[in-house]
mmCIF file of C-alpha atoms in Angstrom:
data_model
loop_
_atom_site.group_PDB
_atom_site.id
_atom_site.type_symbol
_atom_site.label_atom_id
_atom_site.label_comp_id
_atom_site.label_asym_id
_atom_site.label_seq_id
_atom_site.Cartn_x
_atom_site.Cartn_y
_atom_site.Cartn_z
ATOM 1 C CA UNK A 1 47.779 82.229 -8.850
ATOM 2 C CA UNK A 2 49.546 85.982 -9.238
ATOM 3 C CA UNK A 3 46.259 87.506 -8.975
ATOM 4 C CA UNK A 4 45.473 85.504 -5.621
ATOM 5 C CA UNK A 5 49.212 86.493 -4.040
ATOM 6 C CA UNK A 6 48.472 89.955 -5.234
ATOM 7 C CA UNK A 7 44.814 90.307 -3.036
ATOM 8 C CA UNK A 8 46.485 88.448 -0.213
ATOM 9 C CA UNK A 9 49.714 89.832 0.641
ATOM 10 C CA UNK A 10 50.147 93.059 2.426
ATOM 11 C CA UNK A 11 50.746 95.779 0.125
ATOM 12 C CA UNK A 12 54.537 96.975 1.363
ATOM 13 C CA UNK A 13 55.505 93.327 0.790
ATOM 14 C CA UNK A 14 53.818 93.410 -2.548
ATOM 15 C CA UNK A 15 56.111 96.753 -3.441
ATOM 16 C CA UNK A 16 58.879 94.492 -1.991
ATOM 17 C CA UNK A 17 58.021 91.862 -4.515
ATOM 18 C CA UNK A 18 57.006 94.063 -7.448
ATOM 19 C CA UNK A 19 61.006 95.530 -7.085
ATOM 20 C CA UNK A 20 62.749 91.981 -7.435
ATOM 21 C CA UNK A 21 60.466 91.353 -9.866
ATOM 22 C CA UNK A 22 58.825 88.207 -8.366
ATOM 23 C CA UNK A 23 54.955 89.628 -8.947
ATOM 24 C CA UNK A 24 53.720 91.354 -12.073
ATOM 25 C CA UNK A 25 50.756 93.490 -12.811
ATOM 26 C CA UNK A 26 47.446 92.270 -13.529
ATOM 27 C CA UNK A 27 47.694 94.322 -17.097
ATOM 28 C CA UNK A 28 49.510 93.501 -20.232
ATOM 29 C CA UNK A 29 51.640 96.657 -19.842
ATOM 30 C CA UNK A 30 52.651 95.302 -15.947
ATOM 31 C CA UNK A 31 54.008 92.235 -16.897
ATOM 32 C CA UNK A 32 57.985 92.226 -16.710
ATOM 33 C CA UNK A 33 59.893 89.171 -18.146
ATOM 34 C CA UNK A 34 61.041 86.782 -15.753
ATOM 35 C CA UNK A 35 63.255 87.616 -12.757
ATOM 36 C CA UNK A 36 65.977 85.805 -10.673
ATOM 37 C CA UNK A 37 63.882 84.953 -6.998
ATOM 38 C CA UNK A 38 65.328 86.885 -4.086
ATOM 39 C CA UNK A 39 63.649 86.110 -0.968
ATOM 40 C CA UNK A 40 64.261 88.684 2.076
ATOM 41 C CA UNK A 41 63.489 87.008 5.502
ATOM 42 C CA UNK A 42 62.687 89.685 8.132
ATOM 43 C CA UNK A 43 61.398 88.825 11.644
ATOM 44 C CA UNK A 44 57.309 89.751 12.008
ATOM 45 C CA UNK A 45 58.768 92.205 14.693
ATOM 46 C CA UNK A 46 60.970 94.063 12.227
ATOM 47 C CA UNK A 47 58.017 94.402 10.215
ATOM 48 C CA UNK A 48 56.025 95.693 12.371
ATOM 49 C CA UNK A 49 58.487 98.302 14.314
ATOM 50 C CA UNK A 50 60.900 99.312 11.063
ATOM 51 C CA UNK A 51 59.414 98.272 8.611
ATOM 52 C CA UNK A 52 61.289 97.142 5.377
ATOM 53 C CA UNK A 53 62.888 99.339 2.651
ATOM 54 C CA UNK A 54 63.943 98.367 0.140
ATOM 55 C CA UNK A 55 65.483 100.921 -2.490
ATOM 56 C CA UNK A 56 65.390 100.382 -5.979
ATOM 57 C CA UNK A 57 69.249 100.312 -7.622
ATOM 58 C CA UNK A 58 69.751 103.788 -9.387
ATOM 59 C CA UNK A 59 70.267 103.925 -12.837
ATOM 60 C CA UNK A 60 73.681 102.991 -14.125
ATOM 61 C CA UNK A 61 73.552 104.645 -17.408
ATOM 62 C CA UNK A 62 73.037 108.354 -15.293
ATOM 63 C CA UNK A 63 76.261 110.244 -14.698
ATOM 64 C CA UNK A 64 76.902 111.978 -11.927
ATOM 65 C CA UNK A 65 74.884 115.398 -12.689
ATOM 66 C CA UNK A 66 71.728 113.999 -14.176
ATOM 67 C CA UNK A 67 68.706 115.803 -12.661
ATOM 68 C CA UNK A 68 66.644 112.644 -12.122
ATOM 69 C CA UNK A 69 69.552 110.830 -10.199
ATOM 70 C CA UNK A 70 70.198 113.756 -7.689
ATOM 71 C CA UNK A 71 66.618 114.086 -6.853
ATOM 72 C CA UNK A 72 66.629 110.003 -6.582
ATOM 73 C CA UNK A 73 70.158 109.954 -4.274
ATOM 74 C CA UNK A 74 68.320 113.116 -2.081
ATOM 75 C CA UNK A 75 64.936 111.210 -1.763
ATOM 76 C CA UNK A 76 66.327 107.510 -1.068
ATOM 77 C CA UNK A 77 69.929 107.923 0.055
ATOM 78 C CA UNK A 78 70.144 110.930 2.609
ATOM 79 C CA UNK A 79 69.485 111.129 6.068
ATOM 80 C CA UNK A 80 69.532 114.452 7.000
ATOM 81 C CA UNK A 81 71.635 116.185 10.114
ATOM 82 C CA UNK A 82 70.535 115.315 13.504
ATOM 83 C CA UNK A 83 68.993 118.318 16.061
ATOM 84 C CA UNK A 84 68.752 116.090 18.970
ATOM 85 C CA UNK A 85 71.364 115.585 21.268
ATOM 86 C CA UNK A 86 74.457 113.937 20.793
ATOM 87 C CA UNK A 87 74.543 109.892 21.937
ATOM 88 C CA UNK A 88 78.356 108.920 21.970
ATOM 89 C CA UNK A 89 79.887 106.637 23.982
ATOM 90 C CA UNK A 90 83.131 109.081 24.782
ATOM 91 C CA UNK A 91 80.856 111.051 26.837
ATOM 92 C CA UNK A 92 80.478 107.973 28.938
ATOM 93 C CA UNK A 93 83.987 107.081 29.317
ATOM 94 C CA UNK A 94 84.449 108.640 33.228
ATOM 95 C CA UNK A 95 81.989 106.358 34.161
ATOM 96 C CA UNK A 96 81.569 103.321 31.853
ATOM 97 C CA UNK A 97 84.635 100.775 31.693
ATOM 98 C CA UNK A 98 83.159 99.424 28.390
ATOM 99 C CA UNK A 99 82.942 103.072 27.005
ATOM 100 C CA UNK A 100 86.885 103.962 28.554
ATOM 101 C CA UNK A 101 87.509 101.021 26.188
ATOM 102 C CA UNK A 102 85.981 102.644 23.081
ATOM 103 C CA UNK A 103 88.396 105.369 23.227
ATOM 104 C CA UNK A 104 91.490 103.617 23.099
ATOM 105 C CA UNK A 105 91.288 104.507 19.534
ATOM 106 C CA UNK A 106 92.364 108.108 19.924
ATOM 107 C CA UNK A 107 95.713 106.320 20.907
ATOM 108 C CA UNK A 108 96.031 104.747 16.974
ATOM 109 C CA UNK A 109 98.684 106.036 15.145
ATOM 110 C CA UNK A 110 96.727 106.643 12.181
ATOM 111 C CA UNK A 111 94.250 108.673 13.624
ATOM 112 C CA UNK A 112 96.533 110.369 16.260
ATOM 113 C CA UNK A 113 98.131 111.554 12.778
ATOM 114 C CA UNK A 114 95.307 112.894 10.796
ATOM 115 C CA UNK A 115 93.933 114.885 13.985
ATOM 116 C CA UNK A 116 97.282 116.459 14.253
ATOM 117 C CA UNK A 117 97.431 117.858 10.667
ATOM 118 C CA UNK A 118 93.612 118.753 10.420
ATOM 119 C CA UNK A 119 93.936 120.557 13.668
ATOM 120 C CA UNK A 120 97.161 121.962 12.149
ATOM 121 C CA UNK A 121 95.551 123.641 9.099
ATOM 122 C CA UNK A 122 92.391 124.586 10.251
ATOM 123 C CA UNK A 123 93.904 126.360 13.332
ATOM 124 C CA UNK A 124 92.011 129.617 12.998
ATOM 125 C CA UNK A 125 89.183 128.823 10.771
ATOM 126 C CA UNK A 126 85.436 128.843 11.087
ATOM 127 C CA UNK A 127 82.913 126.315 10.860
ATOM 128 C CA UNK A 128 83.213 124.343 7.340
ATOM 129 C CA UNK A 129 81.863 121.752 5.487
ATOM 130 C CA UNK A 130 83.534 118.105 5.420
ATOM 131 C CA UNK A 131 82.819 114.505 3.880
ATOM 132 C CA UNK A 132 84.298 111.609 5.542
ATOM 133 C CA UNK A 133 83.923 108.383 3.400
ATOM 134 C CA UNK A 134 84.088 105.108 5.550
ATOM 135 C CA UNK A 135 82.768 106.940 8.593
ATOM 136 C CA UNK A 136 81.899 103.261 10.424
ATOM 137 C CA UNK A 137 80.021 103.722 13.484
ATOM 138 C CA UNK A 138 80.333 108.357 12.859
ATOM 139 C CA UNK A 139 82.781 108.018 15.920
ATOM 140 C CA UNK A 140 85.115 105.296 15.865
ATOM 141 C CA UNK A 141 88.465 106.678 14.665
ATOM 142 C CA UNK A 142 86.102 109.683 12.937
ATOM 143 C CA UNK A 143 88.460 111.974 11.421
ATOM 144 C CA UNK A 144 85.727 114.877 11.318
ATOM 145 C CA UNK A 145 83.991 114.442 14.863
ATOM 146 C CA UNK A 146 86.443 116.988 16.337
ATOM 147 C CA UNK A 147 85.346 119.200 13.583
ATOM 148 C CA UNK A 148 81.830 119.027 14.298
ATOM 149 C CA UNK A 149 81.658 118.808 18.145
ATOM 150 C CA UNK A 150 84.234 121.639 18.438
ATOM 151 C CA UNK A 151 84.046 124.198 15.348
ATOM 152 C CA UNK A 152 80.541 123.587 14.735
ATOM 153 C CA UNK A 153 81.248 121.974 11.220
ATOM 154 C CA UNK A 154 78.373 120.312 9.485
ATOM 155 C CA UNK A 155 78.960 117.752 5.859
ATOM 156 C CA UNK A 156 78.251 114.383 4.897
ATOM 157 C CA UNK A 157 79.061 110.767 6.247
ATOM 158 C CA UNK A 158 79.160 108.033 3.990
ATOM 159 C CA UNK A 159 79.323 104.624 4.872
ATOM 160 C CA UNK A 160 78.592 101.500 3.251
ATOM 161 C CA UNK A 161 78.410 98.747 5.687
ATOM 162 C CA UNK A 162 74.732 98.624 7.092
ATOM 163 C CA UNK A 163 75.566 97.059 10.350
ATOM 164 C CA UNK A 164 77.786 100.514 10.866
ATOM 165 C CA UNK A 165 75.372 102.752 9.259
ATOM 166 C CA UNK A 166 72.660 102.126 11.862
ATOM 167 C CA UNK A 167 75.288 102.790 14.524
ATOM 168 C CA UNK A 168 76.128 106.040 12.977
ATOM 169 C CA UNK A 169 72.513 107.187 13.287
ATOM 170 C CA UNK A 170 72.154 106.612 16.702
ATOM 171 C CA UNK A 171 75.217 109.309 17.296
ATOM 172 C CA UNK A 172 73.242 111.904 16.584
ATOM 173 C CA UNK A 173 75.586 113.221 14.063
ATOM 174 C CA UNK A 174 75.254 116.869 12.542
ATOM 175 C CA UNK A 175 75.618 116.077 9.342
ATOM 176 C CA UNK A 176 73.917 114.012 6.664
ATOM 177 C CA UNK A 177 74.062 110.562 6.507
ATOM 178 C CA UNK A 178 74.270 108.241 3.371
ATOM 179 C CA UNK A 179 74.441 104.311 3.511
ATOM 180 C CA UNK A 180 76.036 103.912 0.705
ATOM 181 C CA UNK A 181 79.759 103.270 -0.726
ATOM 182 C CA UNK A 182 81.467 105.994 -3.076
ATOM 183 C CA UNK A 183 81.620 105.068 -6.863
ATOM 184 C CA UNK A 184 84.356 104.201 -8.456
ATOM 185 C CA UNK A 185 83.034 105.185 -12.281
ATOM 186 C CA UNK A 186 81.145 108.312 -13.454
ATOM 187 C CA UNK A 187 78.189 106.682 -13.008
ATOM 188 C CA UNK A 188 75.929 104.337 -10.048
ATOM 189 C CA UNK A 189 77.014 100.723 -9.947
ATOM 190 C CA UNK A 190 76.047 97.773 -6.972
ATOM 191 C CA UNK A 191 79.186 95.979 -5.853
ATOM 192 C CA UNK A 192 79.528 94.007 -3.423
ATOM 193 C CA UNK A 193 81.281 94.688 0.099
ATOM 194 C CA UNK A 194 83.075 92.602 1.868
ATOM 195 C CA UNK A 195 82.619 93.082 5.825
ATOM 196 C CA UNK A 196 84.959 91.476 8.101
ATOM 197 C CA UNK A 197 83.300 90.623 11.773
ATOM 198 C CA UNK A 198 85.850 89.613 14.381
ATOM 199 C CA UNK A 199 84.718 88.635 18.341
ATOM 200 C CA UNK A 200 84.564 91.537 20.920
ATOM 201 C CA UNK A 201 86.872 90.004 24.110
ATOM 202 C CA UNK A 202 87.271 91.785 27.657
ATOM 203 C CA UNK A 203 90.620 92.651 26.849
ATOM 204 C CA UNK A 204 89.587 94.334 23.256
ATOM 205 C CA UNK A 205 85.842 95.588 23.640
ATOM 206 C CA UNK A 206 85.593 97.043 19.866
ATOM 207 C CA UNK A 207 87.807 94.775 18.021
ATOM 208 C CA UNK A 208 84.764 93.815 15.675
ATOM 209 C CA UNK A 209 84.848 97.757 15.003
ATOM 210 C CA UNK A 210 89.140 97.562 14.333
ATOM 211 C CA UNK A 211 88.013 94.714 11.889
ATOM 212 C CA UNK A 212 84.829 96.908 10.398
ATOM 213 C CA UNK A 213 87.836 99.623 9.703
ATOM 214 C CA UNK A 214 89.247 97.222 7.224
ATOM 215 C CA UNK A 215 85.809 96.452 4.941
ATOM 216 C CA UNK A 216 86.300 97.110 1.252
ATOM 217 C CA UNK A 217 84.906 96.485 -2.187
ATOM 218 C CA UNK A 218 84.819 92.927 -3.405
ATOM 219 C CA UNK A 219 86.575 94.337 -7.339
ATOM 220 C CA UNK A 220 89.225 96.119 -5.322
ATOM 221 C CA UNK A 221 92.442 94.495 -5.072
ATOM 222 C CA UNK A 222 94.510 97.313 -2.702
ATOM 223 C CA UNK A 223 93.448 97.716 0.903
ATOM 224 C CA UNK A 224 93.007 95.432 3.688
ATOM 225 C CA UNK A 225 96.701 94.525 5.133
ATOM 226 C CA UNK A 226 99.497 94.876 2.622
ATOM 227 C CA UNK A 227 100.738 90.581 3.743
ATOM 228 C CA UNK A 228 97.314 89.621 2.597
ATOM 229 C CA UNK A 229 96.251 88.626 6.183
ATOM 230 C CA UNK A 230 93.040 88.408 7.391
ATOM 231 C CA UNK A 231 91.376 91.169 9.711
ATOM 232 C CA UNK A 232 88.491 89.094 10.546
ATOM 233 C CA UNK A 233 86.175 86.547 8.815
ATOM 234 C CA UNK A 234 84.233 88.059 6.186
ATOM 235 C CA UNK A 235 80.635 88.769 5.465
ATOM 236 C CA UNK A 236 78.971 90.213 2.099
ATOM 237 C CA UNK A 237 76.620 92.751 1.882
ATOM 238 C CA UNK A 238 75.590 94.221 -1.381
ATOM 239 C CA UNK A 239 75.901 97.746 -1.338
ATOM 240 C CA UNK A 240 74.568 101.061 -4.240
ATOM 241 C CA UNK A 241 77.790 103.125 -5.178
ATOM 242 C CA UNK A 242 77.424 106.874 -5.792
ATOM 243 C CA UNK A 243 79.598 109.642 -7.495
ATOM 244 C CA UNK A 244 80.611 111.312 -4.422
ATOM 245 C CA UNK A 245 79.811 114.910 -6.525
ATOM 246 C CA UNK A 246 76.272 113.167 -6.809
ATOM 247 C CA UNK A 247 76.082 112.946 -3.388
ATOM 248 C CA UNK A 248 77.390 116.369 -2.646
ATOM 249 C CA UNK A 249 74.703 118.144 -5.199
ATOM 250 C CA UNK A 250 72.563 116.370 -3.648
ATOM 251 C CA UNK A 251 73.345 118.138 -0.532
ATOM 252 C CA UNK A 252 72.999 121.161 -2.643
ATOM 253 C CA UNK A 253 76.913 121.498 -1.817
ATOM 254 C CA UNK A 254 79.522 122.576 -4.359
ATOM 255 C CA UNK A 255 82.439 123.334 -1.899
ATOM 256 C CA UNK A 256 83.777 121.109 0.584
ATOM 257 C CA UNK A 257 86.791 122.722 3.442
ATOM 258 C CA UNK A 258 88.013 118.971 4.043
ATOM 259 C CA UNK A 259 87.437 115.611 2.857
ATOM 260 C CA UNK A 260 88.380 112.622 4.681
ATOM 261 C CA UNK A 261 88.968 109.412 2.032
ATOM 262 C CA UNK A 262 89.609 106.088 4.131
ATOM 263 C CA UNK A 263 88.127 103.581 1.779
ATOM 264 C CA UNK A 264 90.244 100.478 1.749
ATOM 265 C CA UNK A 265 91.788 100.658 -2.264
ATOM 266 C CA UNK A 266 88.611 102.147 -3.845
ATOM 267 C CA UNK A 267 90.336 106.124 -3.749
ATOM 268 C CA UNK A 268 91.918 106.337 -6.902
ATOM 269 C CA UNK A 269 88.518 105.323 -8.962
ATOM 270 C CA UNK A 270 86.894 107.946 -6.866
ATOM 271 C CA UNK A 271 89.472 110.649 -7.415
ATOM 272 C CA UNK A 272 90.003 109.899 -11.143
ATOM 273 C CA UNK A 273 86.448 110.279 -11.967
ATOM 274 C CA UNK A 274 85.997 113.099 -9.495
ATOM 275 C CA UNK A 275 84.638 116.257 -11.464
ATOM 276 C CA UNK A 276 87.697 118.808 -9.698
ATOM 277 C CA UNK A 277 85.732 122.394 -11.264
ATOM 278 C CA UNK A 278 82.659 121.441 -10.696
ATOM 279 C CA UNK A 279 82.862 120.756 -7.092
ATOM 280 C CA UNK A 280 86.304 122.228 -5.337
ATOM 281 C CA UNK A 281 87.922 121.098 -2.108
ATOM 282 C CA UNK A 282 90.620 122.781 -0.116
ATOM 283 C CA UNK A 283 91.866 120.060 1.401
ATOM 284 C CA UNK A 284 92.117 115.902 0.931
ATOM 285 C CA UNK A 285 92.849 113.280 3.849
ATOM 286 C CA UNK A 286 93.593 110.401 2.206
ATOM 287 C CA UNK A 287 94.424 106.520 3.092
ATOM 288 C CA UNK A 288 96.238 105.189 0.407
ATOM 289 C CA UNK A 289 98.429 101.945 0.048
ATOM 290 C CA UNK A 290 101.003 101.752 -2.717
ATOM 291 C CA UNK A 291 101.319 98.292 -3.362
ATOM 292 C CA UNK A 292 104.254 97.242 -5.195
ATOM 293 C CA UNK A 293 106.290 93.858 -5.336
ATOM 294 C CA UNK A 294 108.746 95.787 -3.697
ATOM 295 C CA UNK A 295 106.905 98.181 -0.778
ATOM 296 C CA UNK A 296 104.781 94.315 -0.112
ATOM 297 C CA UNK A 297 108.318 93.139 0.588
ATOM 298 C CA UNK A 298 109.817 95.711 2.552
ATOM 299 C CA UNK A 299 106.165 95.155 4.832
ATOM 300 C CA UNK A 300 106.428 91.905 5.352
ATOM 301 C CA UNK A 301 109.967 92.050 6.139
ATOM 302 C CA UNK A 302 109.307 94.304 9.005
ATOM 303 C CA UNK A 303 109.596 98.164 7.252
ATOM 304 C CA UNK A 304 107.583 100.623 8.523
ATOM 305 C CA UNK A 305 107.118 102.263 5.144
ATOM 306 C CA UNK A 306 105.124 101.166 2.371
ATOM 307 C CA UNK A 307 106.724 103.752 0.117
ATOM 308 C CA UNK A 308 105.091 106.868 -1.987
ATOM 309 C CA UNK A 309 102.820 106.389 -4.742
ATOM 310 C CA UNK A 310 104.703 109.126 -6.857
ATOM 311 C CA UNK A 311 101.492 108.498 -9.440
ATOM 312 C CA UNK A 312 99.071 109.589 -6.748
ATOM 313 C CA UNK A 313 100.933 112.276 -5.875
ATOM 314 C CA UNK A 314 100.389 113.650 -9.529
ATOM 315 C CA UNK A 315 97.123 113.157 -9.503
ATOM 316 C CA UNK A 316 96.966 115.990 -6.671
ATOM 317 C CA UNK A 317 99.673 118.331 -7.576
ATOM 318 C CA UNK A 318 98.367 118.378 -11.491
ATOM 319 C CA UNK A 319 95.147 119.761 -10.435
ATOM 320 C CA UNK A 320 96.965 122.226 -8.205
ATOM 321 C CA UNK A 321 97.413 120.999 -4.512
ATOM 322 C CA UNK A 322 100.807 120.707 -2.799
ATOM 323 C CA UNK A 323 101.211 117.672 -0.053
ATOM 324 C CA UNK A 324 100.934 118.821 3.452
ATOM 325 C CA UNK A 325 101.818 115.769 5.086
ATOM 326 C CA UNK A 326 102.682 112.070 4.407
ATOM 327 C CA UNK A 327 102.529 109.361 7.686
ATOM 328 C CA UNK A 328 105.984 107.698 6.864
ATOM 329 C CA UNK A 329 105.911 105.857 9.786
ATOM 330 C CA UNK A 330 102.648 103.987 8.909
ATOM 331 C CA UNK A 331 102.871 100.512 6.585
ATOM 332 C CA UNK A 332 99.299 102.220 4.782
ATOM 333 C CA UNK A 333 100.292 105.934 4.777
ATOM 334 C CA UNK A 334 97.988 108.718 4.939
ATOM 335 C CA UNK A 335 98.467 111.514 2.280
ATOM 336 C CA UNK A 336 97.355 115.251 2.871
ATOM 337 C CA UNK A 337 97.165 117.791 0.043
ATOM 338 C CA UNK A 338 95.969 121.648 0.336
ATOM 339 C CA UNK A 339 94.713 123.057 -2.454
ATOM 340 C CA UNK A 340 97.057 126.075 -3.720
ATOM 341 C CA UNK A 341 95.156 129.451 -3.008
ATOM 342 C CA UNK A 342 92.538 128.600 -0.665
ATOM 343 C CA UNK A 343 92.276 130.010 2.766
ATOM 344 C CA UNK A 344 93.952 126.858 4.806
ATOM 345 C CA UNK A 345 96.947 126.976 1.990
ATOM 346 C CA UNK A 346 96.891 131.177 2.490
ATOM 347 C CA UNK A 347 97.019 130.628 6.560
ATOM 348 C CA UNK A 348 99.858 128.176 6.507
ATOM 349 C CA UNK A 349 101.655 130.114 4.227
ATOM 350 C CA UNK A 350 101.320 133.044 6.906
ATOM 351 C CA UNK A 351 102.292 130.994 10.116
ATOM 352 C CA UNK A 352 105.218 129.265 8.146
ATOM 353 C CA UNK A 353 103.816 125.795 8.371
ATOM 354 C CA UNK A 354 104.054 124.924 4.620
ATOM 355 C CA UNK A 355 107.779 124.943 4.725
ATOM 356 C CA UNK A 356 107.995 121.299 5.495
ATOM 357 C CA UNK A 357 105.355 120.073 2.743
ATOM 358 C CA UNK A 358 107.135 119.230 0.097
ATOM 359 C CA UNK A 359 109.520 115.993 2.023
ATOM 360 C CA UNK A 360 108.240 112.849 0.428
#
């Protein structure tokens, strides 16, 4: 019976099946024990058009420099910068009511925030290298678009909700491109994402993509909305986490100017396994809620301020970055640190915009 489904099915869904383990070899040496049935449904169009990948998990027991698993992460996980023209829907926003709508988000606090300091201390500078981590659509509330469209930056965009990640590679984006969500360990691991979906209405065209902002990791217990609402009913996709300095050697990268962390609770596994000498940054953007009894309380009784994470804070400063900039006024604050002796710290120091830094 496995030798007949072997001669009759087409070979990419045989690869398909040989992965999940649901056909064996015809040899001894082929045969696998066993495996759990997973059946993927596609449409005979998406077949036909797409096609279906489907990438084999990477090894858990690699850490983050193994040979093997950078070539693997380069091959499978890594869409490379785009040379064709740019496809975003702010260019259409003169014209296009449903595009005008799209851009509301420049009008978020949040982002409003981050744009303010990056544009603050990189005043000045050439074109750099960046990584922005929950990039969702590469242009909704992108922290490094700026960057790119106007210094001529290039880096990497990570993103782990698929729906999102196809968006992001219609922008056009000039930088590379990796579905995938940021590990948490020293190592690969699968976990599973939660994705919340919420309905697009006249008066809020991109809602679903405010509720996309919000996705996180199912083992995470920060993130999301400090009251413990709901942004939207969830989905699951399962989703391959990478050492973000796996990703970045990958890239054959070993210095990034700015990195842009808005992952929904998952940033302090990703910073405390981060390898700081091997791969340096000057500068960290980062979303981070410090939930406590007490800053849970002072949210849901109306505060504005979720309070500082003095922990996280260390976690910078011991490795030799000063904090830039804390959003007070924001329930989840965003934290920026510049790393002591690089050229962004040097260039504040000389215009006299450090002298404020050190207020949290």
């Amino acid at each position: 019976m496995r030798g007949r489904t072997r001669d009759r099915c087409p070979r990419e869904l045989c690869r398909i099946l040989e992965i999940l383990g649901c056909v064996s070899g015809t040899r001894a040496a082929d045969r696998r024990p066993a495996q759990p049935l997973v059946v993927l449904m596609v449409t005979r169009r998406e077949w036909q058009q797409k096609r279906v990948t489907l990438r084999p998990p990477l090894d858990p027991s690699l850490q983050y420099d193994n040979s093997a698993l950078i070539q693997s992460v380069a091959q499978n996980f890594l869409h490379p910068p785009s040379s064709e023209p740019y496809h975003l829907m702010q260019s259409l926003a003169e014209t296009d009511l449903h595009a005008a709508k799209y851009i509301n988000y420049k009008a978020e606090f949040a982002y409003a925030f981050c744009q303010r300091a990056i544009k603050k201390i990189f005043d000045g500078a050439g074109p750099g290298f960046f990584v922005e981590a929950g990039a969702l659509d590469g242009e909704f509330l992108s922290n490094t678009l700026p960057l790119e469209k106007e210094r001529g930056w290039t880096g990497l965009l990570v993103e782990a909700d698929g729906d999102m990640f196809d968006e992001l590679l219609s922008k056009r984006r000039r930088a590379w491109a990796s579905h995938s969500c940021l590990a948490t360990r020293p190592n690969p691991h699968s976990e599973i994402l939660i994705k919340y979906i919420r309905q697009n209405t006249l008066k809020d065209a991109f809602s679903n993509h405010a509720a996309r902002a919000h996705n996180s990791l199912l083992d995470q217990t920060a993130g999301n909305t400090l009251d413990g609402s709901m942004p939207g009913h969830p989905i699951y996709e399962s989703v391959q986490c990478i050492p973000l300095a796996t990703l970045l050697l990958a890239t054959n990268t070993t210095h990034v100017d700015l990195v842009s962390l808005d992952v929904e609770g998952a940033e302090m596994g990703i910073l405390r396994n981060f390898p700081w000498r091997r791969v340096t940054v000057d500068v960290w953007v980062v979303e981070h809620a410090f939930q406590t009894l007490h800053s849970q309380q002072r949210a849901i009784n109306g505060s504005v301020t979720a309070g500082n994470d003095e922990e996280f804070i260390r976690l910078f400063t011991s490795r030799g970055y000063e904090v830039y900039e804390i959003s007070k006024d924001l329930v989840i604050p965003n934290y920026v640190f510049v790393l002591r002796g690089s050229p962004p710290y040097h260039r504040l120091r000389a215009t006299g915009k450090l002298s404020h830094t050190k207020g949290f």
